XYZ file of C-alpha atoms in Angstrom:
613
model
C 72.856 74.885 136.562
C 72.142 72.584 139.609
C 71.232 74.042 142.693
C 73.795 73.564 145.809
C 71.811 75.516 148.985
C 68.770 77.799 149.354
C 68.253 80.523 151.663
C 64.954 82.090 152.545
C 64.041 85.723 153.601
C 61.782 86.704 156.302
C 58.198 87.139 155.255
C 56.717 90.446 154.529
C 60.193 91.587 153.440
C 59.684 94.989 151.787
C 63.169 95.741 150.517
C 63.235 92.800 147.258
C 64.351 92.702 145.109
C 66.088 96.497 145.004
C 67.973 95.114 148.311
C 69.397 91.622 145.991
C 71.070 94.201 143.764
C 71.927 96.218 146.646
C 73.672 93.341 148.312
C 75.407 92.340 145.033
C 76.860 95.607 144.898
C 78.264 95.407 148.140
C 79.956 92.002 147.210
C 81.213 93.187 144.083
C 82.364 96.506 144.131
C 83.114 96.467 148.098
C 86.113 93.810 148.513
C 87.011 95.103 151.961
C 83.733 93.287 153.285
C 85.360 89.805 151.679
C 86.330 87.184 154.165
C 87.385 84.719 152.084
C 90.318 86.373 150.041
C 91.822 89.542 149.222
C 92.039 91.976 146.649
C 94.583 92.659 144.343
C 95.000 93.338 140.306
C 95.579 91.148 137.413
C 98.209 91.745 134.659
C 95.625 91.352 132.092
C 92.984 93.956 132.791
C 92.285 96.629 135.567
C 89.356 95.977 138.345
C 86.496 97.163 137.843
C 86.488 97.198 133.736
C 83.663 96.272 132.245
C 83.584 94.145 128.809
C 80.945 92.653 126.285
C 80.552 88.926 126.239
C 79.812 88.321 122.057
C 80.278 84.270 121.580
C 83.278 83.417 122.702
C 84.755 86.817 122.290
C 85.803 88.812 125.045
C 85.486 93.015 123.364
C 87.011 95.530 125.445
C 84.626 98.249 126.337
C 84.245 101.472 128.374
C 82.661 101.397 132.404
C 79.519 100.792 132.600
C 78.887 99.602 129.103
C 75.369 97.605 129.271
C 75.083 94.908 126.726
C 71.424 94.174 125.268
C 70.310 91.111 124.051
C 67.291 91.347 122.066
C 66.781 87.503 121.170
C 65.704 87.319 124.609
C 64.830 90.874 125.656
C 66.533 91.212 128.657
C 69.786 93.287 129.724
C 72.750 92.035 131.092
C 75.631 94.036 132.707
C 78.760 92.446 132.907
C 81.234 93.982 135.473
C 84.854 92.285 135.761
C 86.257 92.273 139.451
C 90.112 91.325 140.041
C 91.347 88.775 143.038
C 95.397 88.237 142.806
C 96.100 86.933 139.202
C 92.584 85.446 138.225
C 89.632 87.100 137.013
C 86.212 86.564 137.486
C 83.647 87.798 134.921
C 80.058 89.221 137.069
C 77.169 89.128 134.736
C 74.356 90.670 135.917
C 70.758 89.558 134.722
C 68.478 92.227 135.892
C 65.167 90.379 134.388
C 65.754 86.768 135.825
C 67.436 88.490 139.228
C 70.416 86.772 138.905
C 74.143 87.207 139.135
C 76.707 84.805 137.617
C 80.614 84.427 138.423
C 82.358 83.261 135.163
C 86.243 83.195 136.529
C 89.268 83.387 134.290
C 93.279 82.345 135.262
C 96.020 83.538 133.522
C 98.977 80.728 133.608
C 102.425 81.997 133.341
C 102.692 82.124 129.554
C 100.104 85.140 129.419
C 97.004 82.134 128.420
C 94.044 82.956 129.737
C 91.495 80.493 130.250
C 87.974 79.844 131.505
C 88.359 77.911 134.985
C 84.930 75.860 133.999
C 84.572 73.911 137.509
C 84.314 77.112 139.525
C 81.473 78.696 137.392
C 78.533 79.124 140.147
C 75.455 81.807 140.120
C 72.963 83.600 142.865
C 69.437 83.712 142.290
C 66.755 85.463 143.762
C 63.697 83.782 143.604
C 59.842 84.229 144.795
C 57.917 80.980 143.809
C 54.683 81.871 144.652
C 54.896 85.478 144.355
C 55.029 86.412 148.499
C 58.325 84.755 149.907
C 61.566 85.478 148.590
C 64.523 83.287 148.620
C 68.406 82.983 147.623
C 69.636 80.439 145.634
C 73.271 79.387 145.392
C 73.532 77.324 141.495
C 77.140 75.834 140.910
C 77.700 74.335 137.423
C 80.124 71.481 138.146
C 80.232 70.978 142.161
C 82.006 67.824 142.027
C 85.039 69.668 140.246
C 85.011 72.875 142.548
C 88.414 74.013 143.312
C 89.558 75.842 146.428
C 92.528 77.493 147.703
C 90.532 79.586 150.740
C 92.061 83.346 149.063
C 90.291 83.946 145.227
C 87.934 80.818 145.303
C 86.368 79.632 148.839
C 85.019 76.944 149.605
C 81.532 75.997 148.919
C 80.420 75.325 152.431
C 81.537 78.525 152.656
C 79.318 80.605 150.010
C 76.030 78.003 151.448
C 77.007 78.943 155.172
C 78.192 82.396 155.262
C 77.665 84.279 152.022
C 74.186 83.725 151.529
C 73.273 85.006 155.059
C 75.509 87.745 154.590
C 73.825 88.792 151.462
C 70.455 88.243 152.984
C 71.369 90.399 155.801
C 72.309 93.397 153.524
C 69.307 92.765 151.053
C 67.006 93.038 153.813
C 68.982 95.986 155.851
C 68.874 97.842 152.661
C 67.914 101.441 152.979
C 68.038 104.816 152.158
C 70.779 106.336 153.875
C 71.137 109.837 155.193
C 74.203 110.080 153.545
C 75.954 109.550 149.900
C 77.479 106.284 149.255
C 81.439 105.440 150.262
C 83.574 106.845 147.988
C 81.015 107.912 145.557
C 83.894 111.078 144.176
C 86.628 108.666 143.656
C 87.191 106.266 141.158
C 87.174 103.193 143.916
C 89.578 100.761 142.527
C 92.187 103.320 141.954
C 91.544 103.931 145.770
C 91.473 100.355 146.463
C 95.133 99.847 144.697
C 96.600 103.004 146.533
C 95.008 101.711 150.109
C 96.917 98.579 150.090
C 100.224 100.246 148.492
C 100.347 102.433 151.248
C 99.200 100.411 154.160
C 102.316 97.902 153.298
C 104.292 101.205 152.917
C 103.278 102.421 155.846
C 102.354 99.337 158.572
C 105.678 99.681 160.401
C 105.104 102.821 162.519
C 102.254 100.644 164.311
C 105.071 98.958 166.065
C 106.906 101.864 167.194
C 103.946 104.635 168.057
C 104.976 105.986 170.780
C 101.929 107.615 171.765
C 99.131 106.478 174.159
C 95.847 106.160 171.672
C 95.772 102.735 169.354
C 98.341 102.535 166.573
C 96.371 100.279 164.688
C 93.196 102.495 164.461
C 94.898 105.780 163.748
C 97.485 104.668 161.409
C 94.951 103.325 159.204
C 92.757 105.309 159.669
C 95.113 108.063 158.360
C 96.765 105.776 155.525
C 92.753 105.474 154.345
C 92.095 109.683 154.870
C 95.705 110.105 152.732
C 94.567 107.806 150.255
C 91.317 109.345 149.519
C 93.055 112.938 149.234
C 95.935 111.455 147.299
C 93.724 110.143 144.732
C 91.240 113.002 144.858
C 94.216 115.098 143.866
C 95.203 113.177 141.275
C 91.836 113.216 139.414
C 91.779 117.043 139.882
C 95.394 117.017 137.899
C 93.749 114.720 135.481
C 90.773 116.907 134.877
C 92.589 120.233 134.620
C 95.617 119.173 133.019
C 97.813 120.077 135.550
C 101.290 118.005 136.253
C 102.646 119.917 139.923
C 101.100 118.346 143.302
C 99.138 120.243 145.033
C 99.652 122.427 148.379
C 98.449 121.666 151.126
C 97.838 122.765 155.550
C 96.431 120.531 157.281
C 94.824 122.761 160.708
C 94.511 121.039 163.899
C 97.012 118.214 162.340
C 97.321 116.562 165.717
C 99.970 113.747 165.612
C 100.905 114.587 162.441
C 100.756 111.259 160.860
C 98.189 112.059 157.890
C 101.283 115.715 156.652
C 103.735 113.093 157.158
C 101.960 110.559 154.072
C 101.352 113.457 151.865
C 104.524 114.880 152.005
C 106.358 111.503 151.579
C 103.936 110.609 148.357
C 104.997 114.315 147.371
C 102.691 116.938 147.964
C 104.580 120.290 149.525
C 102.558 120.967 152.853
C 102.307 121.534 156.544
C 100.543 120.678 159.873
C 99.951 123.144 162.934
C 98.839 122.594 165.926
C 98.219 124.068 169.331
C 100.421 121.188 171.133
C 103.294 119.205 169.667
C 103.180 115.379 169.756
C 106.196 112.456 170.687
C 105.958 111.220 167.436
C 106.689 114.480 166.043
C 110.257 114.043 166.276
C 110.361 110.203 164.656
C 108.819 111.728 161.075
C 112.144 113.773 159.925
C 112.775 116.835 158.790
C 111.119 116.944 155.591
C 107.407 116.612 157.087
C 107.035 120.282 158.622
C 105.054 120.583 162.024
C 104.480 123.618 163.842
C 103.111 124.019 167.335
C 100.823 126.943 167.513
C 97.188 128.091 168.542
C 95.422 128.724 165.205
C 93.029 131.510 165.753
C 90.880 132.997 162.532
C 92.046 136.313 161.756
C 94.056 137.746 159.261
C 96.794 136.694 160.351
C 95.426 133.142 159.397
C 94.940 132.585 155.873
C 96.890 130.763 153.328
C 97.234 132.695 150.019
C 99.736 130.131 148.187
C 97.851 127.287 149.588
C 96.097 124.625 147.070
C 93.916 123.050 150.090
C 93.168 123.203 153.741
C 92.374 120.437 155.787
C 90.634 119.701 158.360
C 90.765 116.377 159.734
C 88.621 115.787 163.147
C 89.463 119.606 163.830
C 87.044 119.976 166.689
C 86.999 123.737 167.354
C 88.442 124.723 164.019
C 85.996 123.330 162.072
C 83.439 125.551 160.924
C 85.644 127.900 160.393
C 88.059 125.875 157.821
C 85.549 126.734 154.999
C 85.488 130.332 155.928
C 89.521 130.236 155.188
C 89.866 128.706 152.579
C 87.689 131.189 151.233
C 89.256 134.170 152.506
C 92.907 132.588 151.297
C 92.114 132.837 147.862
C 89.581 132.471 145.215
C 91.464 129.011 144.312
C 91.940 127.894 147.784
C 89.598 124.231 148.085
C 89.221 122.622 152.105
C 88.524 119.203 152.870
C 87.186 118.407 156.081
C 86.436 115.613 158.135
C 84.140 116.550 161.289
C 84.061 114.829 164.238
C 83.342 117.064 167.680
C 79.890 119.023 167.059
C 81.294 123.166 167.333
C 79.746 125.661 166.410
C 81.766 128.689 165.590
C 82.275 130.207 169.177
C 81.396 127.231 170.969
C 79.338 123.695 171.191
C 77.231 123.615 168.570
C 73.543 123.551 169.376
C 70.653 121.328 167.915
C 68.366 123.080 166.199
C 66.040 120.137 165.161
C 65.081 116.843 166.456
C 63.454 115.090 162.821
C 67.393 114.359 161.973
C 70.118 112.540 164.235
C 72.569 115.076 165.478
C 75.102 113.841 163.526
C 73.177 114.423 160.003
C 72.518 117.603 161.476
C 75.860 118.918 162.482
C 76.867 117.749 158.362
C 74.086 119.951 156.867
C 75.465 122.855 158.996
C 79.084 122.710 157.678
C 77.519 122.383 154.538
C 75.615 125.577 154.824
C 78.722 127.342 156.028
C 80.825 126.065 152.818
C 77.835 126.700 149.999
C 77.723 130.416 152.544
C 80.911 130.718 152.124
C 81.081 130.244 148.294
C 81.497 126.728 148.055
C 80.230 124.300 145.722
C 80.116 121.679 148.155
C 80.031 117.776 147.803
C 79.863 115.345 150.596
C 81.256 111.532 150.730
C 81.204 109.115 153.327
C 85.336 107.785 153.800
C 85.940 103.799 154.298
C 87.321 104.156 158.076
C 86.563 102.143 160.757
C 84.518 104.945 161.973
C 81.246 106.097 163.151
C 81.904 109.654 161.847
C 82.867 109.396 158.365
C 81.238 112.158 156.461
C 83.238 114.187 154.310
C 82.783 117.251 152.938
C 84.956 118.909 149.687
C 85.071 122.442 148.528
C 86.659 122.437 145.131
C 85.132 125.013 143.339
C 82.809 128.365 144.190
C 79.695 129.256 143.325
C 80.737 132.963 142.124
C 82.982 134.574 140.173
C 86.536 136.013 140.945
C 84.681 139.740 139.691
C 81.920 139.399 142.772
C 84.306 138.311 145.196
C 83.201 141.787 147.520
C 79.844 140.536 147.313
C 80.602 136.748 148.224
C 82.770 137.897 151.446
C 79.715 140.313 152.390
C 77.426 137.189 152.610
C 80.539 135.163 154.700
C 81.009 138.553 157.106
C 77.187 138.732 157.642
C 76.349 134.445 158.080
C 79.802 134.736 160.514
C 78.151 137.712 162.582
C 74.639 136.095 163.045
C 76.143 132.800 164.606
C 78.626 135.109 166.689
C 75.319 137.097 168.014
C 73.283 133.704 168.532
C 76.043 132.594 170.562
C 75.539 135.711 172.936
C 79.112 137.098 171.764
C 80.264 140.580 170.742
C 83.601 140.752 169.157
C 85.116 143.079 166.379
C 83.098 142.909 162.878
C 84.616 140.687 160.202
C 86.521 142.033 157.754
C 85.768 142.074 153.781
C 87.742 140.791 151.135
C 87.778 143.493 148.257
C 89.333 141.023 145.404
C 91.052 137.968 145.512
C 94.414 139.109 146.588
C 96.116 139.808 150.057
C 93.752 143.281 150.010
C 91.464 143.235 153.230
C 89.567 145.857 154.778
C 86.656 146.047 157.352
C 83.563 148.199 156.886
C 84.566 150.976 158.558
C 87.916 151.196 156.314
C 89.796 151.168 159.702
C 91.745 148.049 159.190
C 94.116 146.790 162.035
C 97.141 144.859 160.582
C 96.785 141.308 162.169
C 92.514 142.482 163.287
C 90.740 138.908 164.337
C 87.310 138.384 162.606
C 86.978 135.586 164.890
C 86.861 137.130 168.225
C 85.208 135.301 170.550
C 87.063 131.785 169.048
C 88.348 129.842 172.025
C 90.895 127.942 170.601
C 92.108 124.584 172.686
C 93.824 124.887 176.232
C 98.061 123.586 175.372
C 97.784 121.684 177.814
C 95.288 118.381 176.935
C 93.232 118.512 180.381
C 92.005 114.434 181.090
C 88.374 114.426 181.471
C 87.237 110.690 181.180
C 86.858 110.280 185.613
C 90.656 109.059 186.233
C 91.276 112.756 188.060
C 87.862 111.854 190.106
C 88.937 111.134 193.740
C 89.364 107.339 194.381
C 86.473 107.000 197.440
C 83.875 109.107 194.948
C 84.275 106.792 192.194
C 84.070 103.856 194.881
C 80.644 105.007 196.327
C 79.029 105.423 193.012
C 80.367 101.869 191.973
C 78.779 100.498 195.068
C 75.768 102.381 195.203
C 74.676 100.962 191.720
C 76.065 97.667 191.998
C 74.099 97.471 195.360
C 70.477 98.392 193.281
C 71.652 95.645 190.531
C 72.190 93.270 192.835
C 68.900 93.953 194.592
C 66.623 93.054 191.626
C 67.466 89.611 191.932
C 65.973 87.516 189.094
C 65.662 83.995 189.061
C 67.948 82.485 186.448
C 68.532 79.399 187.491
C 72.002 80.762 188.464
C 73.675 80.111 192.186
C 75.454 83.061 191.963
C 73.291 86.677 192.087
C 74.039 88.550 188.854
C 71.363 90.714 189.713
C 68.980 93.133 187.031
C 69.709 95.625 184.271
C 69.312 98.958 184.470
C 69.810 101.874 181.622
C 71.819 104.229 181.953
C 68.942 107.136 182.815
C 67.642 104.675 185.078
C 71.219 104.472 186.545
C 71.351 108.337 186.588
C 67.929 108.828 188.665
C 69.786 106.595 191.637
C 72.158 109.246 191.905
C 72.359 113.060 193.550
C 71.905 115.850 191.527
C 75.694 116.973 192.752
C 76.869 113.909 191.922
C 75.706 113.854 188.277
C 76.410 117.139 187.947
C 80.472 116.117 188.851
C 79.915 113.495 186.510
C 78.886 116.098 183.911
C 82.148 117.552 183.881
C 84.204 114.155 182.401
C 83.926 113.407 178.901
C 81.055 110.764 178.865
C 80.091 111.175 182.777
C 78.263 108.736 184.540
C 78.454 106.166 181.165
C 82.525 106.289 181.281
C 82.666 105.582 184.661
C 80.831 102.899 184.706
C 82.537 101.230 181.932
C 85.653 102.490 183.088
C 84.986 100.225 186.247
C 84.408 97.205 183.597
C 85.457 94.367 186.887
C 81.944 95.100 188.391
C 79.835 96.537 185.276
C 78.999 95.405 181.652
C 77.618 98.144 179.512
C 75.520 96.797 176.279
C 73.210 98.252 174.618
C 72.240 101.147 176.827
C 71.835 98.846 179.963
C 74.097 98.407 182.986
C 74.509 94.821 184.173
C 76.620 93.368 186.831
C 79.485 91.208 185.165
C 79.707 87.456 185.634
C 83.518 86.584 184.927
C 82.361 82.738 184.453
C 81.111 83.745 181.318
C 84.238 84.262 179.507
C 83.279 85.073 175.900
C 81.306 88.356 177.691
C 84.250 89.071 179.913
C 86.868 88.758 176.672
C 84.713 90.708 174.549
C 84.522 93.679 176.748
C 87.756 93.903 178.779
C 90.094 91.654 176.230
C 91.610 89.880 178.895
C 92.787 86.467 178.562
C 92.605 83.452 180.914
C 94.996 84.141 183.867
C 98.198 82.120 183.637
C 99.678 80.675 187.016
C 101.425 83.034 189.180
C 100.052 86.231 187.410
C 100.670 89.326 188.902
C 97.118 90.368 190.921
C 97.962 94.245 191.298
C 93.719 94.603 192.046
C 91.537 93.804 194.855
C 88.797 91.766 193.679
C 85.854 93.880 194.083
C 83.578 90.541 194.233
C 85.393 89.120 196.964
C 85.222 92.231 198.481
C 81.508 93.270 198.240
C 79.435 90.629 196.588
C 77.621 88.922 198.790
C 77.984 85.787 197.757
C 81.436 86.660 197.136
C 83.900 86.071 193.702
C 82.038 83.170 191.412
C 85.893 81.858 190.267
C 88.445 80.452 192.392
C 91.426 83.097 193.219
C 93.619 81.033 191.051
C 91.211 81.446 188.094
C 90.463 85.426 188.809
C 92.460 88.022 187.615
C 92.063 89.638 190.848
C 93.626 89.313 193.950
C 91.175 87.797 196.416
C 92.501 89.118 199.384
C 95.660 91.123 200.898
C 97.798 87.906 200.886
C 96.653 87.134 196.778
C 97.545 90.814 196.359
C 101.166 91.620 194.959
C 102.103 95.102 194.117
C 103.887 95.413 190.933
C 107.411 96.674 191.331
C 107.217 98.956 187.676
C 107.483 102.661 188.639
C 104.308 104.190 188.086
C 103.533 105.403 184.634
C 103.455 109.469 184.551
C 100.164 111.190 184.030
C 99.569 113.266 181.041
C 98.954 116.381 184.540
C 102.722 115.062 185.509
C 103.943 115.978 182.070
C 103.822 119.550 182.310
């Protein structure tokens, strides 16, 4: 097959050729990384299938089948992906560390046929035994087809595949966590994302509250979908045919109760403060607003599953429910915040990150709690995407006394580390509605989770916008004053000044200052990027902003060139301070250069989430 482009890897590359099949992976099995088309199925077979290739025989056989060909003792593994109506046919040659694309259309008659001009391969290669390299092999360039969705174009798979597949070969790793969606069968997941994201899409244009529709509504339509098809293989698996139950604690604006209930799962969502959008989702998704506190009074007996998605506070403690609910009560939980069960949680260890960390601990308290627990990493665009599943326990129904002695006595030692003294827990007996403490003086309604500080109703804003105006404007200045003192020569006639980090930023200021800082989500690090007309934040390092350069300035403040006779409702702190003054003309700055540029906007001022209340 002749070969169209080549690709080499950096030397001394110690990931080869484990990262090649690493990479393929991600290409095949992974279609939300594609940029050149989209995913969808085929009428003919189901993604993901795998067949046997015998002549020119295509045999139906089960995932995973891997096909030996002793003639030339190798193995090949032959995977078949989907892309609209056509099919492409991944064999996988493990001894000559290759990967071939045979792809298949289907006219309108039900024919399917071999699409011969479009047949291409990737090789990895290592000549001389030291370097690596890619090659791209196509069998028939000259009669290549395109249509930019299921088959790119070849300038394409030279210029942008092949780094991208170098990149991920050579950034292969072990991670501290499972693979994404390594519980779920991922192209049932895969069909069900992109059903309900079309289902769904319209309530980004009519979200009426402040945080970005786009993130959180599919962020939740990819959460649903992963619980909605979790379910369904726990139906499958136990032969069950009624949905399951569901509460979803700390539900927040309700979107992710509102899916499940429409796809038909009987549930709930509570939480301590009702949201606008509550009132758009309809009376059949059920939302109460009420401080959840873990008592008695707080368990779910008829409840299939408890959720927990980014539940802050509640977190810890969802295991612990579901446990105390009922011997076939299962949580899923998503954490986010790091709490501990009375408070913040504290690090214990330094040899993991404190994210990895704060996992393993809700993972102790669910395998404490009884838990057989699994953990799975969710495809969100997210930072935080560890899950963790309860579905069955590690004990018997018959030593359920004995299971809720170890939960009372694990609960107790984190209440005492936290420097807390509250009323004992109380111990399940069986796995009915039967509790009773250790004494045998059970209170109806009795909290074992005194000392929980559940969330304030009111959200109080902590990210600087209640600091006082002239604070904010001496920090700004103070900073921007050291930047522009380290003067290095660019070439530039404008001063753009050093970099500092963000410590080094820090150690400029007064140790009442920081400590006000210290109070607002993110402190000294949001203010600074909150004021992002004098600062860019990268990397760890404060700069002063140069507006010329445009692609910086879009990137980090998404503003676009300003039209003629824009409203300028902002000083220009450049005019203002620099001492060079603004590098752009006032009618190419989106700030008012001057009291006469500066026109106050006539809209009545938007109401604080303090003026709500």
């Amino acid at each position: 097959m002749p070969k169209l482009s080549e690709l080499k890897f950096p030397a001394g590359c110690k990931t080869l050729p484990e990262g090649f099949w690493s990479a393929v992976d991600v290409w095949i099995k992974k279609p939300h990384v594609r940029r050149c088309g989209q995913r969808g199925s085929g009428p003919a077979a189901a993604a993901g299938s795998s067949w046997t290739l015998s002549g020119r025989v295509l045999l139906p056989e089960q995932p995973g089948f891997t096909c030996t060909d002793t003639r030339r003792r190798q193995t090949l593994v032959l995977q078949l992906s989907a892309v609209f109506l056509k099919l492409s046919l991944c064999v996988q040659d493990f001894t000559r560390q290759q990967v071939s694309f045979l792809p298949f259309e289907e006219d309108s008659g039900g024919q399917v046929s071999l699409k011969r001009g479009n047949i291409h391969q990737i090789q990895l290669i290592s000549p001389d035994c030291e370097e690596w390299a890619l090659e791209l092999h196509v069998l028939t360039p000259d009669a290549w087809f395109s249509d930019g969705v299921a088959y790119p174009r070849l300038s394409w798979l030279s210029a942008d595949l092949l780094p991208k597949l170098l990149r991920w070969a050579t950034e292969c790793k072990s991670s501290e966590f499972r693979s994404t969606l390594s519980l779920l069968p991922v192209e049932k997941y895969s069909v069900m994302y992109q059903q309900l994201k079309e289902k769904y899409k319209a309530l980004v244009k009519v979200w009426p509250e402040v945080t970005d529709p786009e993130k959180f509504v599919y962020e939740d339509v990819a959460i649903a979908t992963y619980l909605l098809v979790l379910w369904a293989e726990e139906r499958e698996e136990n032969g069950l045919t009624d949905r399951q139950s569901f509460v979803d604690l700390g539900c927040g604006n309700g979107l992710l109760v509102h899916i499940l209930t429409n796809e038909g799962h009987p549930g709930k969502g509570i939480d301590v403060r009702k949201r606008k959008i509550w009132d758009m989702y309809g009376p059949r998704t059920l939302l109460e607003e009420k401080a959840i506190t873990p008592g008695e009074s707080c368990l779910f007996p008829g409840t299939d599953w408890l959720i927990g998605n980014h539940s802050d506070e509640l977190t810890p403690w969802i295991p612990v429910i579901a446990a105390r609910s009922s011997h076939c009560c299962r949580y899923f939980v998503l954490p986010c915040c790091f709490f501990d069960f009375y408070g913040k949680y504290q690090r214990r260890q330094c040899k993991k990150s404190q994210y990895k960390e704060y996992i393993d601990f809700i993972s102790e308290v669910s395998q404490v709690s009884g838990f057989n627990t699994e953990e799975d990493c969710l495809r969100i665009p997210s930072t935080k995407r560890v899950c963790l599943v309860g579905k069955s326990r590690n004990y018997q129904l018959p030593d359920e006394a004995e299971a809720e002695q170890r939960r009372a006595h694990y609960v107790e030692s984190r209440q005492t580390a936290s420097g807390i003294t509250g009323q004992r827990s109380d111990i399940r007996r069986d796995g009915e509605s039967c509790h009773e403490n250790r004494d045998n003086d059970r209170t109806p309604g009795s909290s074992w989770g005194a000392g929980f500080q559940p969330r304030d109703r009111v959200e109080t804003v902590r990210n600087c916008a209640s600091l006082p105006r002239d604070f904010v404007d001496g920090v700004v200045l103070r900073v921007a004053n050291v930047l522009l003192g380290m003067t290095e020569d660019d070439g530039s006639d404008w001063n753009r000044g050093g970099s500092l980090s963000v410590s080094e930023v820090a150690g400029l200021l007064e140790q009442e200052t920081l400590r006000r800082l210290k109070k607002e989500c993110g402190g000294l690090q949001t203010l600074l990027k909150n004021n992002h007309q004098v600062f860019r934040v990268e990397g760890g390092r404060v700069y002063v902003r140069d507006w010329r350069d445009r692609k910086a300035s879009r990137a980090s403040t998404k503003r676009t060139p300003v039209a003629p006779g824009a409203l300028k409702t902002r000083p220009c702190w450049f005019h203002d301070h620099h001492p060079q003054r603004c590098p752009l003309q006032a009618e190419h700055c989106a700030f008012a250069h001057g009291p006469e540029d500066l026109r106050p906007s006539t809209r009545p001022l938007k109401k604080t989430k303090r003026d709500a209340f």
